[in-house]
PDB file of C-alpha atoms in Angstrom:
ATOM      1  CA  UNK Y   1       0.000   0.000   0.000  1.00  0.00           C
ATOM      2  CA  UNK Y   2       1.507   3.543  -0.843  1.00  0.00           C
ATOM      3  CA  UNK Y   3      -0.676   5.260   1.699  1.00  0.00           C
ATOM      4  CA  UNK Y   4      -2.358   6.854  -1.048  1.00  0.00           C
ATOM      5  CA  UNK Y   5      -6.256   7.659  -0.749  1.00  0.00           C
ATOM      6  CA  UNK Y   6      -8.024   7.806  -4.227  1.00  0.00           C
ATOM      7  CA  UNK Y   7      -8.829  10.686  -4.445  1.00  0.00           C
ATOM      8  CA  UNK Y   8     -11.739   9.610  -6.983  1.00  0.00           C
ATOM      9  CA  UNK Y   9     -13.500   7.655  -4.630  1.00  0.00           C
ATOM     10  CA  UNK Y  10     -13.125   9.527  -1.436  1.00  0.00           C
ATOM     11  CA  UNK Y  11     -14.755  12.235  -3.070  1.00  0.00           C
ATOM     12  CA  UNK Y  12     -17.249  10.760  -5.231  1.00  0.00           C
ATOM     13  CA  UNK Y  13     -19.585  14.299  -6.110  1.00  0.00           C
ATOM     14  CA  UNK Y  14     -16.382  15.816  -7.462  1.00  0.00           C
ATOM     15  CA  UNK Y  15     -14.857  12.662  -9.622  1.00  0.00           C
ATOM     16  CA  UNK Y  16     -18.498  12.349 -11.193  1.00  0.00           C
ATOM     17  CA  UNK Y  17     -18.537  16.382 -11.974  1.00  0.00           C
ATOM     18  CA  UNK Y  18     -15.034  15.942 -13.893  1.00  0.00           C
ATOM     19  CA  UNK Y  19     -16.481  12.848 -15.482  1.00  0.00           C
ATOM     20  CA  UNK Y  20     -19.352  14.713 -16.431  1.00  0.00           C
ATOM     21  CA  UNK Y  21     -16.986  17.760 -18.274  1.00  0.00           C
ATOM     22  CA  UNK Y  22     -14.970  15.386 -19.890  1.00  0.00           C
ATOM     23  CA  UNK Y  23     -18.334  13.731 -21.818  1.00  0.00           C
ATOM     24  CA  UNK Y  24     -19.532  17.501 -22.388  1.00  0.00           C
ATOM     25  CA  UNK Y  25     -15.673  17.858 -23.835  1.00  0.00           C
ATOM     26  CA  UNK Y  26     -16.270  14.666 -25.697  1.00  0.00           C
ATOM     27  CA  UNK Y  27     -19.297  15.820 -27.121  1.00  0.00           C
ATOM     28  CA  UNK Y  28     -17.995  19.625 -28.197  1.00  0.00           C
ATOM     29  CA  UNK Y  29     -15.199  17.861 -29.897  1.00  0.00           C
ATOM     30  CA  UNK Y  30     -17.085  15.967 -32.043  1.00  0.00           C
ATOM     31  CA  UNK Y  31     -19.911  18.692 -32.382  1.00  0.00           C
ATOM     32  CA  UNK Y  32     -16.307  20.955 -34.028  1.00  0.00           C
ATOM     33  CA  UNK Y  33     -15.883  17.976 -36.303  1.00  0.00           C
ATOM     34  CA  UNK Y  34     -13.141  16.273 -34.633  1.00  0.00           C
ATOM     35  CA  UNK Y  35     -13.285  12.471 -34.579  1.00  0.00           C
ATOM     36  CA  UNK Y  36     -12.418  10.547 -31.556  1.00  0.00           C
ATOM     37  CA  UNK Y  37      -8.878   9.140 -33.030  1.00  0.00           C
ATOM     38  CA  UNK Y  38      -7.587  12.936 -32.703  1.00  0.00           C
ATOM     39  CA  UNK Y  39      -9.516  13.154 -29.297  1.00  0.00           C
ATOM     40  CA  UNK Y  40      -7.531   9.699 -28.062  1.00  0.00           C
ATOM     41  CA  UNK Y  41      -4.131  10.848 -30.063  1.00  0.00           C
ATOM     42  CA  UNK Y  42      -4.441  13.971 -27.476  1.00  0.00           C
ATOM     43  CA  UNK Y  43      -5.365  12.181 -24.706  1.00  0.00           C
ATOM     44  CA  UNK Y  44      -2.329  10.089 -24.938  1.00  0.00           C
ATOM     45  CA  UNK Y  45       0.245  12.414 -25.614  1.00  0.00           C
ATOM     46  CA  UNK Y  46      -0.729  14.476 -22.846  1.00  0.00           C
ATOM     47  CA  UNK Y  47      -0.493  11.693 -20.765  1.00  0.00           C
ATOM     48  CA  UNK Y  48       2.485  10.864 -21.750  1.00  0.00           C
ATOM     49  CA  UNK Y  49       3.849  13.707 -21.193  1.00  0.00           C
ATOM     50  CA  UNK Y  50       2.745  13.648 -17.854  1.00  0.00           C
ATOM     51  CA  UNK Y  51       3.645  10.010 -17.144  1.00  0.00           C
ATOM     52  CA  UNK Y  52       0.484   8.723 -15.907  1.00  0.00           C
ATOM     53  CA  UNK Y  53       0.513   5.272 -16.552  1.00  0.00           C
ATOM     54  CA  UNK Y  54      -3.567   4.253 -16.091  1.00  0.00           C
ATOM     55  CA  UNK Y  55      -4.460   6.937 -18.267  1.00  0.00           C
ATOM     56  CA  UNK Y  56      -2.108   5.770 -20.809  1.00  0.00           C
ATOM     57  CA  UNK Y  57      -3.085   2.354 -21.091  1.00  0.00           C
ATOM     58  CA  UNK Y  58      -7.660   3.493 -20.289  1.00  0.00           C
ATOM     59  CA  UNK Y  59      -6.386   5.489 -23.688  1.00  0.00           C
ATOM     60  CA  UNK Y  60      -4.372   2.728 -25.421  1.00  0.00           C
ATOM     61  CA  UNK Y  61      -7.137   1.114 -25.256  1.00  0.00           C
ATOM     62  CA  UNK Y  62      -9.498   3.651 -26.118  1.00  0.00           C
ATOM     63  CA  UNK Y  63      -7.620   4.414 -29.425  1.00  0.00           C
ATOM     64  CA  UNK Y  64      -7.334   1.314 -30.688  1.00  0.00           C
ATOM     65  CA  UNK Y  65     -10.827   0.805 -30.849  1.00  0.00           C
ATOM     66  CA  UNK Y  66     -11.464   4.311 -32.394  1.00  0.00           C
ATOM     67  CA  UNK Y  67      -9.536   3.045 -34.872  1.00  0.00           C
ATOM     68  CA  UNK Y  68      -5.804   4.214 -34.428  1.00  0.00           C
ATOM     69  CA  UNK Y  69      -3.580   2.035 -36.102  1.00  0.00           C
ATOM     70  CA  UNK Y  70      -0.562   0.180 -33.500  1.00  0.00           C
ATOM     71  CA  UNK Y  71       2.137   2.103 -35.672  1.00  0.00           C
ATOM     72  CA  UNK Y  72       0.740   5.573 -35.178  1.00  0.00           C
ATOM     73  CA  UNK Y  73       0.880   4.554 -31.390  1.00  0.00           C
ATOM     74  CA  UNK Y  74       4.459   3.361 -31.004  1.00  0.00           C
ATOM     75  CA  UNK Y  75       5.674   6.701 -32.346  1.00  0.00           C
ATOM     76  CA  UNK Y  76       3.526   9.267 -31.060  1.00  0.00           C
ATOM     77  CA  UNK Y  77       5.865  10.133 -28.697  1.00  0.00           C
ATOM     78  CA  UNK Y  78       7.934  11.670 -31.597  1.00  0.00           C
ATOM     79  CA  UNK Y  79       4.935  12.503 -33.746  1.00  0.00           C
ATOM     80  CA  UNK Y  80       6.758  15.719 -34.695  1.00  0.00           C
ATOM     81  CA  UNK Y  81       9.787  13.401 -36.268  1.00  0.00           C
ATOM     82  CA  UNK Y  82       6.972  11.129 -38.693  1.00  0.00           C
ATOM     83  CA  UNK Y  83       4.974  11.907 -41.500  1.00  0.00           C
ATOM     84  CA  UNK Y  84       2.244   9.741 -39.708  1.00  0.00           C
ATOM     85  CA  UNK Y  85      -0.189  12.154 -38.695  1.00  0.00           C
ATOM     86  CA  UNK Y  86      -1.831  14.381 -40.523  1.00  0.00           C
ATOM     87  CA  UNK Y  87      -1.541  18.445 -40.422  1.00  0.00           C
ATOM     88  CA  UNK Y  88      -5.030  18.979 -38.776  1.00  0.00           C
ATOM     89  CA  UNK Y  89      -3.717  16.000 -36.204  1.00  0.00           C
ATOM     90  CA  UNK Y  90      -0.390  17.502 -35.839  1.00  0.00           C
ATOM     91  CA  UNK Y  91      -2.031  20.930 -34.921  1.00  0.00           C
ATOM     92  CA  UNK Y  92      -4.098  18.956 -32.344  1.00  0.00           C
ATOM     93  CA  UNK Y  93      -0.920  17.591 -30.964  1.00  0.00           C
ATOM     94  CA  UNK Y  94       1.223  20.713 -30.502  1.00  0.00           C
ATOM     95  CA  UNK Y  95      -1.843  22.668 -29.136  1.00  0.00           C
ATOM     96  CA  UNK Y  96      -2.330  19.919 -26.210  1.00  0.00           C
ATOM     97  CA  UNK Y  97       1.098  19.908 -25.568  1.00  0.00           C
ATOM     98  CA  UNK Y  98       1.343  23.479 -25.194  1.00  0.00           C
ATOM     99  CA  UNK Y  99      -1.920  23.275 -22.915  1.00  0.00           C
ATOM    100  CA  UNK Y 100       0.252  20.623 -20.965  1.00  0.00           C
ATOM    101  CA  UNK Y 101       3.100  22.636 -20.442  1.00  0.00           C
ATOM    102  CA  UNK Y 102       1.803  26.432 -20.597  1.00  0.00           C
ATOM    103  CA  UNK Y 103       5.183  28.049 -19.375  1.00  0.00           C
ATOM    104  CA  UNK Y 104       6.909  27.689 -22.555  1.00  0.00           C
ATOM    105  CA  UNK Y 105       5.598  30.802 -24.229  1.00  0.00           C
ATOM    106  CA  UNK Y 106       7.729  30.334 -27.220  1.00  0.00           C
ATOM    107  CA  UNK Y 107       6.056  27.104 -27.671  1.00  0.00           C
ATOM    108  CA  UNK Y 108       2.495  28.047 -27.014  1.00  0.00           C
ATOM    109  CA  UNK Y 109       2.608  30.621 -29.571  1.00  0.00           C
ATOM    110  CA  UNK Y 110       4.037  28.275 -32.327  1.00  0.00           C
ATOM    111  CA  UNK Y 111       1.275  26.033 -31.401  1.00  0.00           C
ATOM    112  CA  UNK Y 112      -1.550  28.527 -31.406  1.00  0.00           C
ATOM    113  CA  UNK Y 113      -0.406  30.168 -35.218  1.00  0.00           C
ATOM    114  CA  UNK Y 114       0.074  26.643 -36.761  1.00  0.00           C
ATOM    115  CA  UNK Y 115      -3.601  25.883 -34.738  1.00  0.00           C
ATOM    116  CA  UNK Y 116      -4.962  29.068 -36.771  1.00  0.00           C
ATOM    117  CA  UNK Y 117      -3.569  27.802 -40.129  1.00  0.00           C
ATOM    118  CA  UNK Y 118      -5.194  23.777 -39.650  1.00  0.00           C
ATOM    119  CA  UNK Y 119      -8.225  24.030 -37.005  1.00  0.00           C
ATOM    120  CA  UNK Y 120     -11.414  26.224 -36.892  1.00  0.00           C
ATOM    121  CA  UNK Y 121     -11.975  28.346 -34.020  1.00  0.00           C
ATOM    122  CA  UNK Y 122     -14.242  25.278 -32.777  1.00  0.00           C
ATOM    123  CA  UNK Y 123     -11.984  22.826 -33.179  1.00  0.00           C
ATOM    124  CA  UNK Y 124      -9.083  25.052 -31.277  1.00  0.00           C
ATOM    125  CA  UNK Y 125     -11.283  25.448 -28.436  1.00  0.00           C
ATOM    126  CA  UNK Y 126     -12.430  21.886 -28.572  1.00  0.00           C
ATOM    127  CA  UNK Y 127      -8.624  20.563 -28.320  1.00  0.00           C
ATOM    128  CA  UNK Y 128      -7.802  22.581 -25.158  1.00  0.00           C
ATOM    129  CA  UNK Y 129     -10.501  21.362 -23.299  1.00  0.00           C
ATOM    130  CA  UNK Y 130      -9.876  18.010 -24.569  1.00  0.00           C
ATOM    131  CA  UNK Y 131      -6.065  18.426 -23.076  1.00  0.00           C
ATOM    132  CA  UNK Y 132      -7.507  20.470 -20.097  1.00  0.00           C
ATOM    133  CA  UNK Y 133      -9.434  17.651 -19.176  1.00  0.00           C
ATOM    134  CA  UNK Y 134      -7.184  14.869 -19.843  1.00  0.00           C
ATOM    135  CA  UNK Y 135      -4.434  17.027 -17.553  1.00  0.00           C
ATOM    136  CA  UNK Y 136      -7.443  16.895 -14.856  1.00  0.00           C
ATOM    137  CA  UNK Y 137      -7.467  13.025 -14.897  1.00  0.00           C
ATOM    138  CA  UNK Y 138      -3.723  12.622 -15.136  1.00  0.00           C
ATOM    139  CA  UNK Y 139      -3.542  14.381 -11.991  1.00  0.00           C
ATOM    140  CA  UNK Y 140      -6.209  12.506 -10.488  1.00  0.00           C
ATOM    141  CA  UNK Y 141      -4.504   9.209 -11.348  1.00  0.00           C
ATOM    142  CA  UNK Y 142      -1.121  10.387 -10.549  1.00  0.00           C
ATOM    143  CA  UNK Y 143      -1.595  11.368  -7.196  1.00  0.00           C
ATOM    144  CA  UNK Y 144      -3.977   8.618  -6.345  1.00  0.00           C
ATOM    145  CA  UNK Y 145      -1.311   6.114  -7.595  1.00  0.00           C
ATOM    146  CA  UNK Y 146      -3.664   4.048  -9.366  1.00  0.00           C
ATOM    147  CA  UNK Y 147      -2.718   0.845 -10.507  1.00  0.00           C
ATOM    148  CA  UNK Y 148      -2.386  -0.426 -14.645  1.00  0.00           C
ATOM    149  CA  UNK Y 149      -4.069  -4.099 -14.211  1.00  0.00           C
TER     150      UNK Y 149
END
């Protein structure tokens, strides 16, 4: 035991609220025309990028059935370095990293222009709270150590 409470289940009313933003989130994404492989794709990227383990393998899952090929999967980590995913996908991917890691000014604003060029206004907003919310869970997760079974 890690001494850990879960946070999810010792405070039930607020897990189910963030539950219930991330299916509004789901739904606003797809309402901006964004399928659920680009929704997953962000969800895993931000979780890698935040190392939590049970949200990356909830969204390994998750992405394989939405379709995302194995291949795309074993290189997202260096989507940037592949010709794999697609510009509108790519956009996704640098705008949820930036969400991730907000600090990096330089990087947020590259993100945001090359967002402009490949995503409506819809779709932009769509992708943050997509990342937003996937952060939200990471942290949940993290912190809670839950275990990958």
């Amino acid at each position: 035991m890690t001494g850990r409470i879960f946070i999810d289940k010792q405070s039930p009313k607020a897990y189910h609220a963030l539950v219930q933003t991330s299916e509004a989130v789901r739904a606003t994404a797809a309402d901006a025309g964004l399928d659920r492989t680009v929704v997953e794709l962000v969800n895993l990227r931000v979780s890698q990028l935040n190392g939590c383990a049970f949200c990356l393998d909830v969204h390994t899952k998750a992405a394989v059935r939405a379709g995302v090929e194995t291949r795309r999967l074993g290189v997202l980590a260096a989507w940037r370095d592949t010709a794999l995913f697609s510009p509108l996908e790519r956009a996704a991917l640098a705008l949820a990293e930036a969400t991730t890691h907000p600090t990096d000014a330089a990087a947020q604003e590259a993100a945001y222009a090359e967002a402009r060029e490949v995503l409506t206004d819809d779709q932009i907003s769509a992708v943050v709270w997509v990342a937003v919310t996937i952060n939200a869970f990471n942290r949940v997760s993290i912190l809670s150590k839950h275990p990958v079974r």
